[in-house]
Each structure stands twice: as structure tokens, then as C-alpha cells.
């Protein structure tokens, strides 16, 4: 496991300030707000806790008559070239990837899932690189930006992050946040109905977390940046789904159940770290304590373009500010 230090950029004994957000799912507007907020608030470390990338491409097809056709938000659209830029912006706004193509390639995509996958991977990685290129435009050099790929992020995401000079991939690393706090990160989660990229059974996840934690010098002062929230807390409540993955409604209300990780909860109860940073369950925003450990989940409203984050300030073993940020 790699260990990284920020100590050369910090003075001992000062207040440390972190901005934590997660689950942006391809929403460029939310990513820009995250970077802007990090710069405006002058944080020491900006942490994006997982699920950076989008889930879908929207082909915008140039037709023989010079117009462009695409299917978006349940409707077919036909536009002229003057409206293409706005179409791209609208698609990106809810976390999808617009893709400019022609009728021939589009026909190939309709017939070949492999082709769709190739196009998606190309657009995903190029878009992510353009996101990371914004960091030094928006965030001062004194601020370190850490991202940790989440369960929805395909493995090529790691390569893009690892190669970029302005960001640190937190996965499988111990990062020294200040003179007395280390952070360890894990984007893997317990099984879900969606069968995403980085899921594993609780026993395997527990083994993974134990390996990460074993590299820490002082667990009690550590920060656990684990994408999965701890089980049976208000940070992990999600709709109960039927066999078709639709929410179950009883008495006019959606039935909510805990879906977080038992392994994550076990690690927090066992080691009682200083702070737990979590995400994954968009509906379950909030903060709470498990024993002595403060745990947060900012939630996510990426499709609405809203940034949800926590501003956390601490000095030594004292949390001075735990403030929810929305915008």
C-alpha cells in the first residue's frame, strides 16, 4: 500500500479543513461546483468519495438532411445544428454522456453491444480526463484533491486518475491528511440488485477493509473514506425493491430499508476511527455517531445539478465544524 503525505504543505497544530462530496455520476455541473466550493472555502483537502462517472451515453445522430436526432428523457428530438450545443449541455446536466455520431455508426451501435461498450468507455475516460484538467483552474495548488472510484466506476477510471498529475486516487492508499490524521479509502461495496463493477460479499469486503486498515499508524485518529455506509444507520436507508427493481409502496409511502454494509459497520465499531466518510445511498444524507466515530453521508442529487457536501474542520481529536453544504 502506498502512503502519501501532505505535511510539507501544512503547519503543525493548525485547523484542518476538508470538503467531502460523493456520487456525482457524470454530472459535470456538480463536479464544477465541488471544485469551485473547494477553492472558495480554501480547504486543505477536497475528497470525492466515489461514483464519478455516468451510466449512459445519448447518441446525437447527424442525419442526411443536416439535422440531428436523439432520444432523451423519454422523447425523440430533432434539432438543427444551432441547437446541438444546448442538447449536449442538457444531456451532461443529468449525468449522461452526449455522443456525436452519424447514421452509419449509430446503426452499428444498435446491432452491437460491444460497439456501444467501446464508445461508452472512450467517452467516459475522455470526459473524466477533461474533468480532472479543471482542477488547477478552479482549485489553488495548496489544496489537494483526492478521488476514490466507487462501485459504479469501471476499472479504466483508475488508470485515468492514476496518470493525472493534479489528483490522487485514494483507493488502496494511506494518505496523511495532517500531522495527526491519516485517511484510508475503499470504493468497494456490499452486493446490490444492480450488480455493479465493484461489489463483493460482506466477508470479502471485510478482508479488503482489514488489509487497508492494517497499514494505518494510528487507527483512532484515522479517517475511513469507505463508499458503502455502515449497515442499519440512517445513512443507509433506501427504497425496498420488488423483483422488477421498482420501489414497493405501502400506505402511500415508499418502504425504506437498511442496505449498507455490515462489514463497514463492523470495522467502525471495532476500530472507532476519528471520522467516517460515506456515500453510495443517495437518499440517506445525514450525520451520526457510532460510538466515538462521527460518520457522514452527504447524499446526492446529481441529476438535478445540486452539490451536496460536508465541510469538516478539526484540530487534533476535536471536530470544530461539521456543516452540510448544498448548492
XYZ file of C-alpha atoms in Angstrom:
327
model
C 0.000 0.000 0.000
C 1.255 3.459 -0.920
C 1.480 6.164 1.722
C 1.221 9.821 0.758
C 1.873 12.879 2.859
C 0.631 16.461 2.741
C 2.664 17.546 5.760
C 5.162 19.647 3.817
C 2.265 21.902 2.811
C 0.839 22.261 6.322
C 1.840 23.698 9.666
C 1.594 21.541 12.727
C -1.196 22.324 15.149
C -3.406 24.267 12.744
C -7.062 23.593 11.949
C -7.557 21.151 9.077
C -10.429 21.722 6.668
C -11.924 19.047 4.384
C -14.718 19.250 1.817
C -16.316 15.857 1.188
C -18.763 15.038 -1.618
C -19.629 11.858 -3.464
C -21.824 10.181 -6.113
C -21.584 12.722 -8.926
C -22.375 10.098 -11.587
C -21.220 12.084 -14.588
C -22.815 15.427 -13.662
C -20.246 17.966 -14.819
C -22.156 20.784 -13.165
C -21.851 19.136 -9.753
C -18.138 18.442 -10.286
C -17.543 22.099 -11.178
C -19.453 23.221 -8.083
C -17.355 20.845 -5.969
C -14.135 22.344 -7.302
C -15.438 25.912 -7.001
C -16.533 25.315 -3.403
C -13.150 23.771 -2.557
C -11.407 26.893 -3.807
C -13.828 29.343 -2.248
C -13.715 27.636 1.161
C -9.924 27.260 0.980
C -9.985 23.659 2.117
C -6.809 21.675 2.704
C -8.185 18.520 1.107
C -11.120 18.067 -1.273
C -12.379 14.479 -1.208
C -14.709 12.944 -3.802
C -15.792 9.643 -2.331
C -16.826 7.595 -5.334
C -19.029 7.130 -8.400
C -17.577 9.878 -10.551
C -18.709 8.590 -13.902
C -22.026 8.490 -15.747
C -24.135 5.464 -16.596
C -25.350 6.087 -20.135
C -24.498 7.631 -23.497
C -27.005 9.570 -25.586
C -26.143 9.374 -29.321
C -26.869 12.623 -31.144
C -27.125 11.478 -34.752
C -26.412 13.711 -37.731
C -28.937 12.872 -40.456
C -28.617 13.183 -44.221
C -30.750 16.332 -44.256
C -28.283 18.064 -41.908
C -30.497 17.873 -38.827
C -29.713 15.960 -35.641
C -31.873 13.346 -33.926
C -31.625 11.933 -30.418
C -33.747 10.244 -27.750
C -33.658 11.903 -24.347
C -35.880 11.963 -21.265
C -38.495 9.739 -22.885
C -38.850 11.830 -26.031
C -37.489 11.871 -29.577
C -35.857 15.164 -30.547
C -34.959 16.537 -33.968
C -32.942 19.756 -33.999
C -30.830 21.844 -36.350
C -27.110 22.490 -35.859
C -27.681 25.714 -33.902
C -29.213 23.725 -31.023
C -26.636 20.931 -30.772
C -24.553 22.712 -28.141
C -27.609 23.141 -25.907
C -28.517 19.469 -26.399
C -25.030 18.469 -25.230
C -25.373 20.703 -22.186
C -28.815 19.286 -21.316
C -27.588 15.696 -21.571
C -24.491 16.363 -19.472
C -26.643 18.163 -16.923
C -28.229 14.969 -15.658
C -25.057 12.880 -15.755
C -25.374 11.237 -19.182
C -22.757 11.398 -21.919
C -23.757 13.018 -25.239
C -22.087 11.385 -28.222
C -21.999 12.950 -31.683
C -22.270 10.319 -34.409
C -23.652 9.620 -37.875
C -26.373 7.294 -39.137
C -23.948 4.571 -40.194
C -22.194 4.326 -36.836
C -25.482 4.619 -34.970
C -26.875 1.653 -36.918
C -23.785 -0.329 -35.981
C -24.321 0.559 -32.328
C -27.933 -0.636 -32.411
C -26.722 -4.035 -33.608
C -23.591 -4.456 -31.488
C -23.476 -4.208 -27.681
C -19.689 -4.485 -27.992
C -19.593 -1.333 -30.101
C -21.756 0.507 -27.560
C -19.419 -0.585 -24.781
C -16.368 0.617 -26.717
C -17.941 4.009 -27.376
C -19.073 4.347 -23.758
C -15.588 3.551 -22.411
C -13.974 6.048 -24.777
C -16.405 8.837 -23.913
C -16.266 8.053 -20.184
C -12.474 8.205 -19.958
C -12.080 11.296 -22.148
C -14.777 13.111 -20.170
C -13.180 12.201 -16.859
C -9.803 13.473 -18.034
C -11.395 16.780 -19.009
C -12.901 16.963 -15.503
C -9.520 16.414 -13.879
C -7.987 19.051 -16.148
C -10.287 21.588 -14.462
C -8.758 21.059 -11.021
C -5.903 23.547 -11.242
C -8.158 26.053 -12.981
C -10.601 26.008 -10.079
C -8.608 24.932 -7.011
C -5.441 26.556 -5.609
C -2.266 24.486 -5.566
C -2.353 24.351 -1.750
C -5.493 22.217 -1.894
C -5.075 18.503 -2.562
C -7.852 16.711 -4.454
C -8.471 13.033 -3.696
C -10.939 10.840 -5.549
C -11.830 7.233 -4.868
C -13.576 5.293 -7.655
C -16.861 3.807 -6.428
C -18.874 0.716 -7.215
C -20.339 2.220 -10.410
C -16.952 3.270 -11.791
C -15.391 0.885 -14.292
C -11.766 -0.121 -13.753
C -10.330 2.082 -16.554
C -11.263 5.015 -14.307
C -8.318 4.113 -12.058
C -5.867 4.449 -14.942
C -7.154 7.918 -15.834
C -6.921 9.107 -12.230
C -3.539 7.491 -11.581
C -1.978 9.172 -14.617
C -3.242 12.668 -13.846
C -0.818 14.943 -12.005
C -3.450 17.062 -10.257
C -5.385 14.366 -8.395
C -4.724 11.390 -6.125
C -6.537 8.072 -6.380
C -7.322 7.226 -2.763
C -8.107 3.546 -3.363
C -5.620 1.252 -1.597
C -3.577 4.169 -0.238
C -2.929 5.643 3.183
C -2.864 9.423 2.894
C -1.524 11.667 5.645
C -4.058 14.487 5.878
C -2.199 16.425 8.581
C 0.293 15.761 11.363
C -2.108 13.508 13.280
C -4.705 12.160 10.835
C -4.390 9.555 8.085
C -7.111 8.603 5.590
C -7.713 5.206 4.056
C -10.195 4.756 1.200
C -12.247 1.944 -0.309
C -14.750 2.284 -3.158
C -15.990 -1.314 -2.992
C -19.451 -2.058 -1.565
C -21.592 -4.985 -0.440
C -23.828 -6.683 -3.078
C -26.701 -4.690 -4.582
C -29.524 -5.532 -7.006
C -27.691 -3.556 -9.693
C -24.636 -5.873 -9.877
C -22.160 -3.040 -10.394
C -18.418 -3.177 -11.043
C -17.008 -3.066 -7.508
C -19.234 -5.260 -5.382
C -18.371 -8.271 -3.250
C -19.828 -10.357 -0.443
C -19.528 -8.962 3.058
C -16.829 -11.439 4.134
C -14.635 -10.484 1.164
C -15.269 -6.797 1.768
C -14.299 -7.228 5.409
C -10.999 -8.821 4.364
C -10.322 -5.933 1.996
C -11.053 -3.332 4.663
C -8.884 -5.100 7.237
C -5.929 -5.031 4.820
C -6.394 -1.312 4.255
C -6.770 -0.534 7.944
C -3.718 -2.612 8.900
C -1.469 -0.084 7.134
C -2.502 2.793 9.395
C -0.138 4.057 12.077
C -2.902 5.202 14.430
C -6.396 3.878 13.807
C -8.090 6.006 16.475
C -7.139 9.233 14.694
C -7.806 7.871 11.207
C -10.438 8.774 8.636
C -12.273 5.869 6.967
C -13.334 7.004 3.496
C -15.477 3.955 2.699
C -18.036 4.375 -0.083
C -20.536 1.959 1.471
C -22.299 3.396 4.529
C -22.460 1.360 7.743
C -25.418 -1.020 7.993
C -28.612 -0.134 9.854
C -27.976 3.541 10.314
C -29.881 6.497 8.939
C -27.041 6.798 6.434
C -28.026 3.641 4.517
C -31.800 3.673 4.091
C -33.006 3.059 0.519
C -36.294 2.009 -1.116
C -37.249 -1.664 -0.860
C -37.469 -3.053 -4.409
C -39.639 -5.721 -5.988
C -38.454 -8.366 -8.470
C -38.576 -5.812 -11.305
C -36.454 -3.377 -9.281
C -39.351 -0.992 -8.713
C -39.892 0.635 -5.279
C -42.506 -1.041 -3.081
C -45.190 1.331 -1.831
C -47.336 0.664 1.215
C -49.913 3.051 2.630
C -48.973 5.646 0.043
C -45.299 5.726 1.112
C -42.169 4.098 -0.248
C -40.922 1.345 2.053
C -37.371 2.133 3.196
C -34.904 -0.489 4.419
C -31.238 -0.507 5.504
C -28.911 -1.600 2.687
C -25.495 -0.544 3.979
C -22.515 -2.738 4.676
C -22.270 -4.907 7.770
C -18.511 -5.148 7.181
C -18.145 -1.358 7.225
C -20.165 -1.109 10.423
C -18.077 -3.871 11.994
C -14.843 -2.034 11.147
C -16.142 1.227 12.637
C -17.353 -0.453 15.813
C -14.128 -2.439 16.124
C -11.601 0.343 15.491
C -13.561 3.501 16.397
C -11.782 5.819 13.931
C -11.935 9.594 14.190
C -14.222 10.074 11.191
C -16.205 8.045 8.638
C -16.883 9.425 5.132
C -19.568 7.515 3.220
C -21.906 7.774 0.220
C -23.484 5.262 -2.193
C -27.058 5.684 -0.888
C -28.246 8.946 -2.391
C -31.426 9.272 -0.338
C -29.768 8.799 3.059
C -27.981 12.074 3.712
C -27.031 12.980 7.248
C -24.540 12.574 10.057
C -24.424 10.409 13.151
C -22.072 8.840 15.665
C -21.216 5.171 16.090
C -19.531 5.088 19.461
C -16.920 7.872 19.265
C -16.860 7.934 15.449
C -18.566 10.717 13.527
C -19.999 9.347 10.261
C -21.414 11.380 7.374
C -23.198 10.751 4.081
C -23.845 13.939 2.097
C -26.291 12.154 -0.221
C -26.586 13.023 -3.896
C -28.864 14.992 -6.194
C -26.581 14.811 -9.207
C -29.434 14.604 -11.756
C -30.746 17.954 -10.504
C -27.282 19.510 -10.698
C -27.187 20.093 -6.937
C -23.947 19.741 -4.988
C -24.312 18.045 -1.625
C -21.243 18.023 0.577
C -19.923 18.272 4.123
C -17.421 20.876 5.257
C -15.479 19.356 8.133
C -12.974 21.228 10.295
C -10.927 19.612 13.034
C -7.898 20.177 15.202
C -6.273 17.282 17.000
C -9.024 14.982 18.250
C -11.717 17.669 18.181
C -14.186 18.297 15.357
C -14.787 22.027 15.249
C -17.277 22.174 12.389
C -19.456 19.565 10.684
C -21.502 21.616 8.238
C -23.668 20.446 5.395
C -23.193 22.348 2.129
C -25.787 22.470 -0.678
C -25.879 24.464 -3.864
